[in-house]
Short mmCIF file of C-alpha atoms in Angstrom, two decimals:
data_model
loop_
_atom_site.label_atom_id
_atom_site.label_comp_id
_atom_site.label_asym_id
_atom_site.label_seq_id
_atom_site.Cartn_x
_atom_site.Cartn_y
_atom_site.Cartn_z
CA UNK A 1 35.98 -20.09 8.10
CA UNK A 2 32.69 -18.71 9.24
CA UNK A 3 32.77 -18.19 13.08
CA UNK A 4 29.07 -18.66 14.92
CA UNK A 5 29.28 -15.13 16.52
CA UNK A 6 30.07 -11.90 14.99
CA UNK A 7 29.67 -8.64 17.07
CA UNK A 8 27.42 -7.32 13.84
CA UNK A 9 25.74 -9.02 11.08
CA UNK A 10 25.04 -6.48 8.37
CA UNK A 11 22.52 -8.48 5.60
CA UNK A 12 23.64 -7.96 2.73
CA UNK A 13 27.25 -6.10 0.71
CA UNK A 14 25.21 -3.16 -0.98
CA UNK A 15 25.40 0.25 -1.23
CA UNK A 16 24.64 1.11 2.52
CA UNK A 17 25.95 -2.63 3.92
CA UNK A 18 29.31 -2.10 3.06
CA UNK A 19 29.74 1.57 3.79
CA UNK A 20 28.17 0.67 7.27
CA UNK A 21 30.16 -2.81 7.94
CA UNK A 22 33.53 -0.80 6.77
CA UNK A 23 33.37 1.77 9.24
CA UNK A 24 32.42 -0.58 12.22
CA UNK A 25 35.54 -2.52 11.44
CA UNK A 26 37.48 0.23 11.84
CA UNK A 27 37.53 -1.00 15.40
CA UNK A 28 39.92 -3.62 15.40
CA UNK A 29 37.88 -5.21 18.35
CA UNK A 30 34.79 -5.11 16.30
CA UNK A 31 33.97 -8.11 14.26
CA UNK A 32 31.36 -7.86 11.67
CA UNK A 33 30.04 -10.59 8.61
CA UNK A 34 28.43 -9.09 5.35
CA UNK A 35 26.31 -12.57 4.36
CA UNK A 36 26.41 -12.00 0.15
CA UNK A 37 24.33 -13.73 -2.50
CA UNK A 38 26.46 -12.40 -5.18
CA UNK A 39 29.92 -12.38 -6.75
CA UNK A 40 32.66 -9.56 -6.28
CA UNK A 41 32.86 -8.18 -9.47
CA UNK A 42 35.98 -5.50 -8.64
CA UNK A 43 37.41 -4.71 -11.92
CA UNK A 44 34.69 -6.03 -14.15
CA UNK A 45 35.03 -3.27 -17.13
CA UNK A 46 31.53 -3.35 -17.29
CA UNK A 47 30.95 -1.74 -14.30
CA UNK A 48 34.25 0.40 -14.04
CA UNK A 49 33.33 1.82 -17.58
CA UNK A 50 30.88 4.40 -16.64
CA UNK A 51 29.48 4.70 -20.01
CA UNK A 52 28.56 0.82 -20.12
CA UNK A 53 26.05 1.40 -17.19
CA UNK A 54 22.64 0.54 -19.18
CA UNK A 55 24.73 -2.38 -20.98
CA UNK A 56 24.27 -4.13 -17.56
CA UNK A 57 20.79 -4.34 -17.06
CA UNK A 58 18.98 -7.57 -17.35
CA UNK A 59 22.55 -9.32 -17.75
CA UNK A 60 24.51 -11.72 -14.93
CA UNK A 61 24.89 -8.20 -12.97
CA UNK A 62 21.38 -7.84 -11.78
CA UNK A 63 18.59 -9.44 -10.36
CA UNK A 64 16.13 -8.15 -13.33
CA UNK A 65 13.05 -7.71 -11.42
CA UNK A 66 10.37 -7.10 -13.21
CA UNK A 67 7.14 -5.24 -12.57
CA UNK A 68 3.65 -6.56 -12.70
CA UNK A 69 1.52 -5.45 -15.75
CA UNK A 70 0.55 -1.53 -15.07
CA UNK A 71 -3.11 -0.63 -15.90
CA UNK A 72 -2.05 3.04 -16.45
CA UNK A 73 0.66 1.74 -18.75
CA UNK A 74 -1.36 -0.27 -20.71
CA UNK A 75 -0.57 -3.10 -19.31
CA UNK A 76 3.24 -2.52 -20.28
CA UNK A 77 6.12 -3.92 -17.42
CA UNK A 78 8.88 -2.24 -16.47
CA UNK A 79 12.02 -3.63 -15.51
CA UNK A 80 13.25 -2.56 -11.78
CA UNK A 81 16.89 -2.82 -12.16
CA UNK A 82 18.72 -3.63 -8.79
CA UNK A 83 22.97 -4.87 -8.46
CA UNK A 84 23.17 -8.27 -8.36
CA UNK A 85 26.77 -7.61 -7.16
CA UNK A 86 28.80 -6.63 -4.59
CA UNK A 87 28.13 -2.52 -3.83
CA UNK A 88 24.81 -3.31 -5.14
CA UNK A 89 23.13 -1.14 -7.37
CA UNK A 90 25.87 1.54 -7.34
CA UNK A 91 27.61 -0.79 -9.05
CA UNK A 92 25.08 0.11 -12.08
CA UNK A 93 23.84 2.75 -12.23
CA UNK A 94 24.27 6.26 -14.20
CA UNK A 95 26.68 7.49 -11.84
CA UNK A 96 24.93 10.84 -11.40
CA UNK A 97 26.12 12.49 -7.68
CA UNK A 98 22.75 14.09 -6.55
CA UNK A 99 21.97 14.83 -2.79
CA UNK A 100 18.86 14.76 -1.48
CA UNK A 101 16.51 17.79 -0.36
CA UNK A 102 16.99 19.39 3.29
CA UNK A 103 12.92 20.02 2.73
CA UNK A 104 12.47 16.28 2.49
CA UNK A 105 14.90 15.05 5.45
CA UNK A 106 13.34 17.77 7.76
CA UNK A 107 9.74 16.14 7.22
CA UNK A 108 10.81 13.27 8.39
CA UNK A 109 11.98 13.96 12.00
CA UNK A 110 8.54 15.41 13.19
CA UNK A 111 7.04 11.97 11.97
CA UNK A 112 8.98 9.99 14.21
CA UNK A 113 12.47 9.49 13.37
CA UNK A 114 14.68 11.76 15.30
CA UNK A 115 17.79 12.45 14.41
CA UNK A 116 16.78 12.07 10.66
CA UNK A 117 17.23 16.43 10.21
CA UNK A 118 19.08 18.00 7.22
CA UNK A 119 21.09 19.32 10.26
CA UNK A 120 21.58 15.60 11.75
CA UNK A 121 22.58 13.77 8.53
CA UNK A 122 24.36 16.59 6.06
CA UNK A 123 27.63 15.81 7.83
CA UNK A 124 27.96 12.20 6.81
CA UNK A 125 26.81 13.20 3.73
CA UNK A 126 30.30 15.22 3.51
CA UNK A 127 32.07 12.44 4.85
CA UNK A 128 32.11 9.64 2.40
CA UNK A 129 32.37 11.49 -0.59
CA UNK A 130 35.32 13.95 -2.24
CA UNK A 131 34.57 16.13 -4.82
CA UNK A 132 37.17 17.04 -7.25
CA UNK A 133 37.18 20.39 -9.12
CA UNK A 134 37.82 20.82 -12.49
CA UNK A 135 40.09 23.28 -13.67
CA UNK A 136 39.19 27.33 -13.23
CA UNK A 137 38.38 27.58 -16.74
CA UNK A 138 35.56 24.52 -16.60
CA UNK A 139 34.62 25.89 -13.39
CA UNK A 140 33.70 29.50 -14.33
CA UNK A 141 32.69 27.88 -17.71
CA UNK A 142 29.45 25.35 -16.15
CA UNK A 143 29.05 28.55 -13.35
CA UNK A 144 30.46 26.48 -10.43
CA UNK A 145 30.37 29.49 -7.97
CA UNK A 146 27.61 27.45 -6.31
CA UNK A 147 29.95 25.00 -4.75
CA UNK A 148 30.87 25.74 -0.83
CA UNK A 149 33.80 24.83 0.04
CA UNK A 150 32.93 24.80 3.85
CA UNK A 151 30.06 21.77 2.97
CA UNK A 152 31.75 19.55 -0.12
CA UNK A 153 33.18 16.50 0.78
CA UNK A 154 37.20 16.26 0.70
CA UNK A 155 38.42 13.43 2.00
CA UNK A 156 35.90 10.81 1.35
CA UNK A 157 36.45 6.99 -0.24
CA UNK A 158 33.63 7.85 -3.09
CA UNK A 159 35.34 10.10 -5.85
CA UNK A 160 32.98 12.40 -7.80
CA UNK A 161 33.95 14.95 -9.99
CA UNK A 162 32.99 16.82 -13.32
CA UNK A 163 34.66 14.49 -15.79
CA UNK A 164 34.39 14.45 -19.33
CA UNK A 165 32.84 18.26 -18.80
CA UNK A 166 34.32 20.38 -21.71
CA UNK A 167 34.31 24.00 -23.06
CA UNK A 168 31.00 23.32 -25.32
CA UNK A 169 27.52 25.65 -25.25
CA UNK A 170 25.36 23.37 -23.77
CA UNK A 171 27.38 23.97 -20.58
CA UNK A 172 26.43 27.69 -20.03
CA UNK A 173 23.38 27.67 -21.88
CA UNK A 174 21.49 25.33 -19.82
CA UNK A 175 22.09 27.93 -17.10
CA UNK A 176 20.71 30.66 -18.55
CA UNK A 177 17.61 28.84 -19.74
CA UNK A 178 16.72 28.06 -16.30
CA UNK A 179 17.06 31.91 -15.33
CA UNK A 180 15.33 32.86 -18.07
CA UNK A 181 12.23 31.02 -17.20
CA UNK A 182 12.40 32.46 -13.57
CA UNK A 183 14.11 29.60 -12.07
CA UNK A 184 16.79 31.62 -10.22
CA UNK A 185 19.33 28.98 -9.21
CA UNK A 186 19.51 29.53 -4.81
CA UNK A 187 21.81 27.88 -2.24
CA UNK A 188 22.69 24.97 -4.10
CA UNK A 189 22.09 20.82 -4.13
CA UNK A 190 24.87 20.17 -1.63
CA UNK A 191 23.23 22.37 0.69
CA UNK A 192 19.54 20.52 0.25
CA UNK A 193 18.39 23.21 -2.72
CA UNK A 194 18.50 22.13 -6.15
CA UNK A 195 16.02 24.50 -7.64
CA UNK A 196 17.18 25.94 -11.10
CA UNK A 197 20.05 24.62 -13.37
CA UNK A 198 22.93 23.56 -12.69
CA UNK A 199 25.72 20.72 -13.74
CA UNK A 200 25.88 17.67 -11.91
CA UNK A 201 29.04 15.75 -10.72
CA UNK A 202 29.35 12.02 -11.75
CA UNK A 203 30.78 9.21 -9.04
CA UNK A 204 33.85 8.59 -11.24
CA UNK A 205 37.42 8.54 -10.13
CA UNK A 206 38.92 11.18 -11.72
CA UNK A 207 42.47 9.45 -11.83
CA UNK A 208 41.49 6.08 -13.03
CA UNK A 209 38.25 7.62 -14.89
CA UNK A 210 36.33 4.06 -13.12
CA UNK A 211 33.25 4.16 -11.50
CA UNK A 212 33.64 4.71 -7.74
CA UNK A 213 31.38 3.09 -5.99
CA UNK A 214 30.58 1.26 -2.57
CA UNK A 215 32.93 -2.18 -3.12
CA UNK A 216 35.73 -0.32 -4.70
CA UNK A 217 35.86 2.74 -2.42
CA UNK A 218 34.69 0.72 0.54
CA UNK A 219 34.93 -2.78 0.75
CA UNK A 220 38.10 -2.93 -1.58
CA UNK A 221 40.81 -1.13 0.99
CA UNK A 222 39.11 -3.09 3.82
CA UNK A 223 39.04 -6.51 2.44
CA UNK A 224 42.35 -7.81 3.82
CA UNK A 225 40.44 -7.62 7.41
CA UNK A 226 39.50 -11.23 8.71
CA UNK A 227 36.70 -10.15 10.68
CA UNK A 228 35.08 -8.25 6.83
CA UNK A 229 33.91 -11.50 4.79
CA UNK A 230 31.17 -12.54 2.20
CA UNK A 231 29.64 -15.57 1.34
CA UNK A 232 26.86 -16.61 -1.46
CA UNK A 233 23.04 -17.09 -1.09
CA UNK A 234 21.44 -15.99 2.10
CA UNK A 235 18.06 -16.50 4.10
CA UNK A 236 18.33 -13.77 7.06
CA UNK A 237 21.29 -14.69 9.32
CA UNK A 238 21.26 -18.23 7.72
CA UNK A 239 22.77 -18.80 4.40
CA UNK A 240 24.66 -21.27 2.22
CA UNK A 241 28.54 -21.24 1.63
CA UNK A 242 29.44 -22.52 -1.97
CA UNK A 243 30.01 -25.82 -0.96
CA UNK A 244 26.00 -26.10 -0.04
CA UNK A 245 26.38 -26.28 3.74
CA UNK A 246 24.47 -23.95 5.93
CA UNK A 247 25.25 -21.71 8.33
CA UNK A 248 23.20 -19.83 11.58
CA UNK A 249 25.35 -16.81 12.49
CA UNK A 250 24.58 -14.96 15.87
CA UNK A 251 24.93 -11.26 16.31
CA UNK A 252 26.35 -10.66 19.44
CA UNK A 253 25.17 -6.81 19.11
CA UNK A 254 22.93 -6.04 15.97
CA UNK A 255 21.69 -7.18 13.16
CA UNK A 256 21.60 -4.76 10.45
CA UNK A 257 19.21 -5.35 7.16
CA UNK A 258 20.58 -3.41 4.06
CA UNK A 259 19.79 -5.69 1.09
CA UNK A 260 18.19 -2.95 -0.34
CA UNK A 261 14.69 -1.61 -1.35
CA UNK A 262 13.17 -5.12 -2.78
CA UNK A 263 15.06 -8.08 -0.64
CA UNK A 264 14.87 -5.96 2.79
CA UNK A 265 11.06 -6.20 3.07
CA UNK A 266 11.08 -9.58 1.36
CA UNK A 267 13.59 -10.91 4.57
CA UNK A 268 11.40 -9.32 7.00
CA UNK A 269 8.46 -10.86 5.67
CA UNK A 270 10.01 -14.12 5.33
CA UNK A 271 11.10 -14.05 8.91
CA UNK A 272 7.24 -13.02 10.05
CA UNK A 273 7.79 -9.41 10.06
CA UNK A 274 4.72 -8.10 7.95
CA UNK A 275 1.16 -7.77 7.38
CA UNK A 276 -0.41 -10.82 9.56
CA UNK A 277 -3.13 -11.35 6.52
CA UNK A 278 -0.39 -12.28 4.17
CA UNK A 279 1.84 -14.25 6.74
CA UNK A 280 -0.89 -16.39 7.58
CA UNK A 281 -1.82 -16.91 3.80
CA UNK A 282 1.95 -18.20 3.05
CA UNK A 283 1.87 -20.18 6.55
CA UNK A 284 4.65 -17.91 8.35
CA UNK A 285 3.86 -17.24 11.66
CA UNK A 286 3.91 -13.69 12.51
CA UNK A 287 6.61 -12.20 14.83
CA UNK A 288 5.91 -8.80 14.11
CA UNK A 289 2.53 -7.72 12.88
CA UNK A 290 3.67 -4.49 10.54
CA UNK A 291 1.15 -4.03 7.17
CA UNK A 292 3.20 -1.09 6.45
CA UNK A 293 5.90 -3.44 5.51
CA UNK A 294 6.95 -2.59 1.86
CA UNK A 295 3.30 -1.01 1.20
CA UNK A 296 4.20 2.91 0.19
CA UNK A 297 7.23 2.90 -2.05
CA UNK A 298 7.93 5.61 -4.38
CA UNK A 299 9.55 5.33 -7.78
CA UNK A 300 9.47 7.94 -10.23
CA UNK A 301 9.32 7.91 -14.09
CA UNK A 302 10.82 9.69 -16.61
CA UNK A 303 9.92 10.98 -20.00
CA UNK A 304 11.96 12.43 -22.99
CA UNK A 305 11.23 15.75 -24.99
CA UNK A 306 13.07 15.96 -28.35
CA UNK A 307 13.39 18.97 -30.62
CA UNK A 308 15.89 19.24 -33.79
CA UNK A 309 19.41 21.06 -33.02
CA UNK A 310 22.33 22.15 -34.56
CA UNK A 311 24.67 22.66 -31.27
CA UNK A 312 28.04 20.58 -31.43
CA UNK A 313 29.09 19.28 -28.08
CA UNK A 314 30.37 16.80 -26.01
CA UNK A 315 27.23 14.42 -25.93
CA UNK A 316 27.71 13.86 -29.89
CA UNK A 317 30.55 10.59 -29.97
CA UNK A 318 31.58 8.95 -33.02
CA UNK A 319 31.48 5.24 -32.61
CA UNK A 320 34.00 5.01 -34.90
CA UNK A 321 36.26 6.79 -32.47
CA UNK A 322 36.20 4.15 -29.92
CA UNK A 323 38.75 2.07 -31.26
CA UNK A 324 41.55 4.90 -31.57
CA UNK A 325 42.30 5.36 -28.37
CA UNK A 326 43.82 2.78 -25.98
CA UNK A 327 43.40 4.96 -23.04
CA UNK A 328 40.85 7.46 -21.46
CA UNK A 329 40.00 10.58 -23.59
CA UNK A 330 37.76 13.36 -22.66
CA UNK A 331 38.09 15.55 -25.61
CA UNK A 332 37.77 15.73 -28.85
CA UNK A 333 35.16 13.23 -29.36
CA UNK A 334 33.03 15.54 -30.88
CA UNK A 335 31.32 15.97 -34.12
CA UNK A 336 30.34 19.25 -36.72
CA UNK A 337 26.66 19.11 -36.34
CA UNK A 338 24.58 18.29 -39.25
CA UNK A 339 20.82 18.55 -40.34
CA UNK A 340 18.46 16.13 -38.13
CA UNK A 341 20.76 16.63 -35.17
CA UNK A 342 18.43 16.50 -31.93
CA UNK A 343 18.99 17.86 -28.52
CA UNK A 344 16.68 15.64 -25.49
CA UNK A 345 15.69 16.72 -22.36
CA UNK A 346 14.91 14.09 -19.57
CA UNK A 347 11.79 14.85 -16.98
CA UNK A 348 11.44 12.86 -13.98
CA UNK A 349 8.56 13.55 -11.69
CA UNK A 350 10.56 13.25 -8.39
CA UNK A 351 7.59 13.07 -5.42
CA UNK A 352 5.17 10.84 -7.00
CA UNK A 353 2.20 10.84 -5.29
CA UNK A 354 1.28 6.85 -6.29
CA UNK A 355 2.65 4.35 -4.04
CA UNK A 356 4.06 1.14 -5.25
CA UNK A 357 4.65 -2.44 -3.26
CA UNK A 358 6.41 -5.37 -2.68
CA UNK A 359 5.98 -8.63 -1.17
CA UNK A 360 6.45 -12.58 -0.92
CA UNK A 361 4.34 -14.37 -3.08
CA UNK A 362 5.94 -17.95 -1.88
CA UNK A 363 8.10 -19.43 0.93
CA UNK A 364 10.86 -19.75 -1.59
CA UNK A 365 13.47 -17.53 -0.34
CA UNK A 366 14.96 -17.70 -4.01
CA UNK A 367 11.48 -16.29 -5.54
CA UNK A 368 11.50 -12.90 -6.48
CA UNK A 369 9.46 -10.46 -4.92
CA UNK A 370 5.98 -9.37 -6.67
CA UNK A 371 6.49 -5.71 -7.73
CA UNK A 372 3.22 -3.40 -8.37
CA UNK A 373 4.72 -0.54 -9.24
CA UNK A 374 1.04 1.80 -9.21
CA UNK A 375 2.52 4.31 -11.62
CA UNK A 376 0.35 7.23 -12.52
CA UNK A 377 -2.55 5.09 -10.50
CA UNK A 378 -3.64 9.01 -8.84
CA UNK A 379 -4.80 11.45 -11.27
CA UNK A 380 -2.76 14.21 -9.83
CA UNK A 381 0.55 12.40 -10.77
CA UNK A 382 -0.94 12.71 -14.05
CA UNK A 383 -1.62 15.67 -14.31
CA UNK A 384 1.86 16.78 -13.00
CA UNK A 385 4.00 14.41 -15.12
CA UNK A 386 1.96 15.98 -18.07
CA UNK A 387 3.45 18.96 -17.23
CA UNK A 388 6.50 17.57 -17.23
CA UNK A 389 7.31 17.85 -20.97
CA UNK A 390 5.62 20.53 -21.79
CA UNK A 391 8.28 22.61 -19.10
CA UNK A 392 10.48 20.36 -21.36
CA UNK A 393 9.23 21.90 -24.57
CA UNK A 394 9.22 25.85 -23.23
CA UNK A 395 12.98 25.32 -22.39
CA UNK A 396 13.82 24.23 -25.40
CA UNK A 397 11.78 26.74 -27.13
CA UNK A 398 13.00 29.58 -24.62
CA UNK A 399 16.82 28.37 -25.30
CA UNK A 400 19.64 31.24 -25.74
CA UNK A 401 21.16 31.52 -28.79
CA UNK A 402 24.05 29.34 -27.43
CA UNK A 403 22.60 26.72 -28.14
CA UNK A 404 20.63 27.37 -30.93
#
């Protein structure tokens, strides 16, 4: 049963929520409620699969927001994908293991928000992960020398590793492309530098070959705690239990919002923390008067380059293959590479200069929020994401013979 009091009530069982309500509980005399609008979905193969990640979008396993029309698009929408299930959208995404830059964390104290340095936050950074190493062989194979042992997570809940990585040309020749073109490969991404190329690790257990993420790492080894519970469809700290009654919940000590980068401003709005001009259209009497609420997101795009190939490799898998194995296999799934073979490279322009937004359109705290995405709505984005493939085309043109 719900109690009426909780030391902390952390809004919402995402990514961040369960990570943060998990470690408070670690105090036995810490209580904590995670108010959840969605299901547990723990061993749903379409989220432990990691290759069934886009399979999931726009099904029961997200909220399928969608974009309004984009003038620079030509009017096209685009889907904004977000978890509608417990770890959020972890739960569904590619699995790709990226940190952040140390350039990009470091601008942000001086603005405001101490304790926000590289310095300040690499540490948890180490903490919730563990990154396993392949074998020596893989390692000197996809030039792991980068790696520092004194910074890489090792005893974290979130397993990453290099899985499904084998011996293959793409591995060392994407390397050496990047070196070629003058894009010497320095310090490396766990340290905040990811200039140059280098192999990424994937959030996937490298035992079970599942997706780790934030309810199976987190919430799943903590869930036989009383004071750790989730319950469906919420409105800030009151929501509805199954049955249809309602519930006010008190934090005793914080409330924490993490419902993520749609619902959290959407809450705050809804509870009259916004731009007073749009409160006082919808009737909500303002609390807080913030117009920066939701009003600079960034979101980047990405664009594909294509050029014929005739390397054999790992990314080649034969369908047909699927149904002769029972069990996990990370070899062998390859094919001899025939004419009309391509090889595409994936550009994502990372610090878009555009800023989206998102806000209530309605008092209906079921409503989804109205997205404007602004892509490409400066000219400069332009005219860097143009540039975009054709850095695409000069690798592939500028390729060693590896791969060629």
């Amino acid at each position: 049963m719900v109690r009426q009091e909780y030391d902390f009530v952390i809004i919402s069982g995402g990514t961040a929520g369960l990570v943060v309500a998990t470690g408070l509980t670690e105090n036995v005399d810490v209580s904590a409620l995670v108010p959840e609008a969605v299901e547990n979905a723990l061993q749903d193969p379409r989220i432990d699969i990691p290759a069934m990640w886009s399979a999931v979008f726009g099904t029961d396993l997200d909220w399928d927001f969608m974009a309004m029309p984009q003038e620079e698009l030509n009017g096209r929408q685009i889907g904004e994908p977000q978890g509608y299930v417990l770890g959020g959208s972890g739960a569904i995404n590619a699995e790709v293991f990226i940190r952040p830059s140390a350039v990009g964390f470091d601008a942000w104290e001086p603005l405001g928000n101490p304790g926000w340095s590289w310095h300040d936050v690499a540490p948890y950074f180490r903490r919730f992960h563990t990154l396993n190493m392949p074998n020596e062989v893989v390692a000197k194979h996809l030039d792991l020398s980068w790696i520092d042992e004194a910074i890489k997570g090792t005893s974290g809940p979130i397993q990453t590793n290099f899985i499904g990585v084998v011996e293959d040309p793409l591995g060392k020749a994407w390397n050496e492309t990047f070196r070629k073109l003058g894009l010497v490969f320095e310090g490396g991404p766990f340290n905040g530098r990811g200039l140059g190329g280098w192999w990424i690790p994937a959030s996937i257990d490298p035992v079970s070959k599942t997706r780790s993420y934030a309810a199976a790492a987190y919430f799943a080894p903590a869930k036989s705690r009383e004071i750790l519970r989730s319950s469906p469809a919420l409105t800030g700290v009151i929501f509805k239990l199954k049955d249809g009654t309602t519930h006010q919940v008190n934090a005793n000590r914080e409330v924490l919002l993490a419902a993520g980068v749609f619902k959290s401003p959407k809450m705050l709005e809804l509870s009259g923390v916004g731009g007073k001009a749009l409160l006082d259209r919808l009737g909500i009497e303002t609390k807080v008067n913030n117009p920066g609420v939701c009003e600079y997101l960034q979101d980047h795009l990405m664009t594909r380059s294509s050029a014929p190939n005739e390397a054999c490799g790992s990314l080649f898998m034969i369908p047909a293959q699927v149904n002769l194995h029972n069990g996990p296999k990370q070899s062998g799934m390859t094919r001899d590479c025939k004419p009309g073979d391509f090889i595409s490279i994936g550009a994502f322009l990372q610090y878009p200069l555009s800023r989206s937004t998102s806000h209530i359109s309605s008092l209906d705290p079921s409503a989804p929020p109205t997205i404007d995405s602004c892509y490409l709505s400066l000219p400069l984005d332009i005219e860097i994401y143009a540039r975009h493939p054709m850095a695409s085309r000069w690798a592939l043109i500028e390729r060693p013979a590896a791969i060629t």
